[in-house]
Amino acid sequence: PSPHANLAPAARPEPESAGVEPKWTVPDNWTEKKAGAMVFKTFSAANGNGKSAAVNISFFPGDVGGTFANVNRWRAQLGLPPVAHDKLESVTQVLDTAGGKATLVDFTGTDSRTGQPARLVAVMVPHGDNTWFYKLSGEGAVVGDQKESFVKFVQSVQYP
């Protein structure tokens, strides 16, 4: 399979601790939407101009292929070439969160599904036996408007 193949089953994930969800405070301009396959929660993050970006939250057991595989999967979603393993640090940032050290990426390219210019900010948070994924994606200007509140949201999540 390609390194960009889905690395997880199509089942909808459920929190591991018998329904105990992480605690988070959703920004006022985010609206919860129906989550799709492999997504735990989905929000629409609206800016002041009536446009919105998508926020998807998911988690999977283990490291789900690791940072390298996930970074290149996200790059492929934006039509960007894969990054070499020895260049991984040049496209990632370490982010301190309430759940520990996380990895943040911020890519701009062309959405492989729509052909439209797009930006993606994603954070991987290893916690316990799982890896949590937070992804903000959409039109570049809207993602730019929402990035600060998205990062603060991810940093503040309290895991059970």
mmCIF file of C-alpha atoms in Angstrom:
data_model
loop_
_atom_site.group_PDB
_atom_site.id
_atom_site.type_symbol
_atom_site.label_atom_id
_atom_site.label_comp_id
_atom_site.label_asym_id
_atom_site.label_seq_id
_atom_site.Cartn_x
_atom_site.Cartn_y
_atom_site.Cartn_z
ATOM 1 C CA PRO A 1 0.000 0.000 0.000
ATOM 2 C CA SER A 2 1.068 3.598 -0.515
ATOM 3 C CA PRO A 3 2.438 5.540 2.468
ATOM 4 C CA HIS A 4 -0.656 7.750 2.119
ATOM 5 C CA ALA A 5 -3.179 4.920 2.471
ATOM 6 C CA ASN A 6 -5.592 5.164 5.366
ATOM 7 C CA LEU A 7 -3.803 3.787 8.359
ATOM 8 C CA ALA A 8 -6.878 3.077 10.452
ATOM 9 C CA PRO A 9 -10.094 1.088 10.293
ATOM 10 C CA ALA A 10 -13.232 2.791 9.028
ATOM 11 C CA ALA A 11 -15.032 2.319 12.343
ATOM 12 C CA ARG A 12 -16.073 5.364 14.335
ATOM 13 C CA PRO A 13 -13.723 5.639 17.333
ATOM 14 C CA GLU A 14 -15.094 5.744 20.864
ATOM 15 C CA PRO A 15 -13.208 7.050 23.900
ATOM 16 C CA GLU A 16 -11.325 4.287 25.617
ATOM 17 C CA SER A 17 -12.409 4.937 29.206
ATOM 18 C CA ALA A 18 -15.993 3.679 29.022
ATOM 19 C CA GLY A 19 -17.352 6.882 27.510
ATOM 20 C CA VAL A 20 -15.125 9.294 29.417
ATOM 21 C CA GLU A 21 -14.252 12.060 26.982
ATOM 22 C CA PRO A 22 -11.453 14.581 27.251
ATOM 23 C CA LYS A 23 -12.512 17.909 28.718
ATOM 24 C CA TRP A 24 -12.329 20.885 26.411
ATOM 25 C CA THR A 25 -13.819 24.307 26.027
ATOM 26 C CA VAL A 26 -14.956 24.864 22.470
ATOM 27 C CA PRO A 27 -14.435 28.415 21.147
ATOM 28 C CA ASP A 28 -17.686 30.393 20.813
ATOM 29 C CA ASN A 29 -17.381 30.597 17.019
ATOM 30 C CA TRP A 30 -17.184 26.790 16.601
ATOM 31 C CA THR A 31 -20.328 24.779 15.850
ATOM 32 C CA GLU A 32 -20.411 21.005 16.331
ATOM 33 C CA LYS A 33 -21.292 19.051 13.176
ATOM 34 C CA LYS A 34 -22.065 15.381 12.520
ATOM 35 C CA ALA A 35 -18.793 13.447 12.601
ATOM 36 C CA GLY A 36 -17.947 11.111 9.736
ATOM 37 C CA ALA A 37 -16.137 7.780 9.582
ATOM 38 C CA MET A 38 -12.910 7.675 11.601
ATOM 39 C CA VAL A 39 -13.713 11.064 13.173
ATOM 40 C CA PHE A 40 -14.590 11.465 16.858
ATOM 41 C CA LYS A 41 -15.797 15.106 16.756
ATOM 42 C CA THR A 42 -16.222 17.650 13.965
ATOM 43 C CA PHE A 43 -16.670 21.395 14.309
ATOM 44 C CA SER A 44 -17.093 24.268 11.899
ATOM 45 C CA ALA A 45 -14.896 27.234 12.903
ATOM 46 C CA ALA A 46 -16.421 30.453 11.553
ATOM 47 C CA ASN A 47 -14.497 33.660 11.003
ATOM 48 C CA GLY A 48 -16.045 37.140 11.061
ATOM 49 C CA ASN A 49 -16.628 37.112 7.297
ATOM 50 C CA GLY A 50 -19.174 34.298 7.163
ATOM 51 C CA LYS A 51 -16.644 31.683 6.061
ATOM 52 C CA SER A 52 -15.595 28.638 8.025
ATOM 53 C CA ALA A 53 -12.910 25.980 8.280
ATOM 54 C CA ALA A 54 -13.336 22.382 9.432
ATOM 55 C CA VAL A 55 -11.972 21.096 12.734
ATOM 56 C CA ASN A 56 -11.767 17.298 12.946
ATOM 57 C CA ILE A 57 -10.746 15.376 16.048
ATOM 58 C CA SER A 58 -9.915 11.686 15.962
ATOM 59 C CA PHE A 59 -7.862 9.178 17.896
ATOM 60 C CA PHE A 60 -6.492 5.724 17.235
ATOM 61 C CA PRO A 61 -4.574 3.088 19.166
ATOM 62 C CA GLY A 62 -0.787 3.227 19.007
ATOM 63 C CA ASP A 63 1.199 5.736 16.956
ATOM 64 C CA VAL A 64 -0.772 5.191 13.716
ATOM 65 C CA GLY A 65 2.321 4.946 11.556
ATOM 66 C CA GLY A 66 4.236 7.628 13.435
ATOM 67 C CA THR A 67 4.958 11.276 12.744
ATOM 68 C CA PHE A 68 6.723 10.690 9.425
ATOM 69 C CA ALA A 69 3.842 8.745 7.840
ATOM 70 C CA ASN A 70 1.184 11.161 9.098
ATOM 71 C CA VAL A 71 3.076 14.268 7.985
ATOM 72 C CA ASN A 72 3.413 12.838 4.487
ATOM 73 C CA ARG A 73 -0.256 11.759 4.430
ATOM 74 C CA TRP A 74 -1.276 15.341 5.242
ATOM 75 C CA ARG A 75 1.136 16.709 2.639
ATOM 76 C CA ALA A 76 -0.428 14.402 0.027
ATOM 77 C CA GLN A 77 -3.893 15.711 0.961
ATOM 78 C CA LEU A 78 -2.646 19.147 -0.130
ATOM 79 C CA GLY A 79 -0.844 17.981 -3.262
ATOM 80 C CA LEU A 80 2.573 18.562 -1.688
ATOM 81 C CA PRO A 81 5.515 16.233 -2.272
ATOM 82 C CA PRO A 82 6.546 13.927 0.571
ATOM 83 C CA VAL A 83 9.211 15.229 2.904
ATOM 84 C CA ALA A 84 12.354 13.139 3.380
ATOM 85 C CA HIS A 85 12.775 11.541 6.810
ATOM 86 C CA ASP A 86 15.877 13.655 7.532
ATOM 87 C CA LYS A 87 13.904 16.853 6.765
ATOM 88 C CA LEU A 88 10.963 16.038 9.075
ATOM 89 C CA GLU A 89 12.067 18.537 11.746
ATOM 90 C CA SER A 90 12.017 21.330 9.139
ATOM 91 C CA VAL A 91 8.236 20.933 8.644
ATOM 92 C CA THR A 92 7.144 20.159 12.231
ATOM 93 C CA GLN A 93 7.049 22.076 15.503
ATOM 94 C CA VAL A 94 6.920 20.745 19.049
ATOM 95 C CA LEU A 95 3.838 22.024 20.867
ATOM 96 C CA ASP A 96 3.424 21.864 24.642
ATOM 97 C CA THR A 97 -0.098 20.776 25.584
ATOM 98 C CA ALA A 98 -1.879 19.836 28.816
ATOM 99 C CA GLY A 99 -1.585 16.236 27.558
ATOM 100 C CA GLY A 100 2.185 16.448 26.977
ATOM 101 C CA LYS A 101 4.439 17.150 24.008
ATOM 102 C CA ALA A 102 2.680 17.209 20.640
ATOM 103 C CA THR A 103 3.701 17.702 17.010
ATOM 104 C CA LEU A 104 2.237 20.572 14.959
ATOM 105 C CA VAL A 105 2.328 21.049 11.181
ATOM 106 C CA ASP A 106 1.057 23.921 9.027
ATOM 107 C CA PHE A 107 0.870 23.268 5.271
ATOM 108 C CA THR A 108 -0.546 25.249 2.358
ATOM 109 C CA GLY A 109 -1.301 23.620 -0.980
ATOM 110 C CA THR A 110 -4.200 22.430 -3.118
ATOM 111 C CA ASP A 111 -6.941 20.258 -1.612
ATOM 112 C CA SER A 112 -6.634 16.914 -3.423
ATOM 113 C CA ARG A 113 -10.431 16.387 -3.262
ATOM 114 C CA THR A 114 -11.636 19.816 -4.411
ATOM 115 C CA GLY A 115 -8.712 21.172 -6.434
ATOM 116 C CA GLN A 116 -9.048 24.423 -4.445
ATOM 117 C CA PRO A 117 -6.230 26.224 -2.609
ATOM 118 C CA ALA A 118 -6.208 25.055 1.004
ATOM 119 C CA ARG A 119 -4.329 25.207 4.286
ATOM 120 C CA LEU A 120 -4.094 22.506 6.931
ATOM 121 C CA VAL A 121 -2.909 22.893 10.526
ATOM 122 C CA ALA A 122 -2.706 19.566 12.346
ATOM 123 C CA VAL A 123 -1.548 18.448 15.771
ATOM 124 C CA MET A 124 -0.697 14.892 16.875
ATOM 125 C CA VAL A 125 -0.931 14.307 20.648
ATOM 126 C CA PRO A 126 0.267 10.932 21.937
ATOM 127 C CA HIS A 127 -1.658 10.129 25.110
ATOM 128 C CA GLY A 128 -1.787 6.797 26.930
ATOM 129 C CA ASP A 129 -2.204 3.989 24.406
ATOM 130 C CA ASN A 130 -3.672 6.328 21.765
ATOM 131 C CA THR A 131 -2.679 9.150 19.467
ATOM 132 C CA TRP A 132 -5.138 12.053 19.213
ATOM 133 C CA PHE A 133 -5.303 14.022 15.965
ATOM 134 C CA TYR A 134 -6.627 17.570 15.700
ATOM 135 C CA LYS A 135 -6.942 19.015 12.204
ATOM 136 C CA LEU A 136 -7.995 22.506 11.104
ATOM 137 C CA SER A 137 -8.463 22.718 7.345
ATOM 138 C CA GLY A 138 -10.021 24.863 4.670
ATOM 139 C CA GLU A 139 -9.475 28.091 2.787
ATOM 140 C CA GLY A 140 -6.085 29.569 3.683
ATOM 141 C CA ALA A 141 -7.323 32.915 5.031
ATOM 142 C CA VAL A 142 -9.966 31.270 7.228
ATOM 143 C CA VAL A 143 -7.487 28.731 8.625
ATOM 144 C CA GLY A 144 -5.101 31.625 9.273
ATOM 145 C CA ASP A 145 -7.839 33.493 11.178
ATOM 146 C CA GLN A 146 -8.615 30.399 13.283
ATOM 147 C CA LYS A 147 -5.107 29.016 13.884
ATOM 148 C CA GLU A 148 -4.447 30.797 17.194
ATOM 149 C CA SER A 149 -7.740 29.704 18.801
ATOM 150 C CA PHE A 150 -7.288 26.176 17.369
ATOM 151 C CA VAL A 151 -3.791 25.860 18.885
ATOM 152 C CA LYS A 152 -5.002 27.207 22.251
ATOM 153 C CA PHE A 153 -7.890 24.705 22.147
ATOM 154 C CA VAL A 154 -5.533 21.756 21.513
ATOM 155 C CA GLN A 155 -3.117 22.954 24.207
ATOM 156 C CA SER A 156 -5.894 23.100 26.816
ATOM 157 C CA VAL A 157 -7.499 19.651 26.292
ATOM 158 C CA GLN A 158 -7.586 17.636 29.525
ATOM 159 C CA TYR A 159 -7.500 13.877 28.978
ATOM 160 C CA PRO A 160 -9.192 11.450 31.419
#
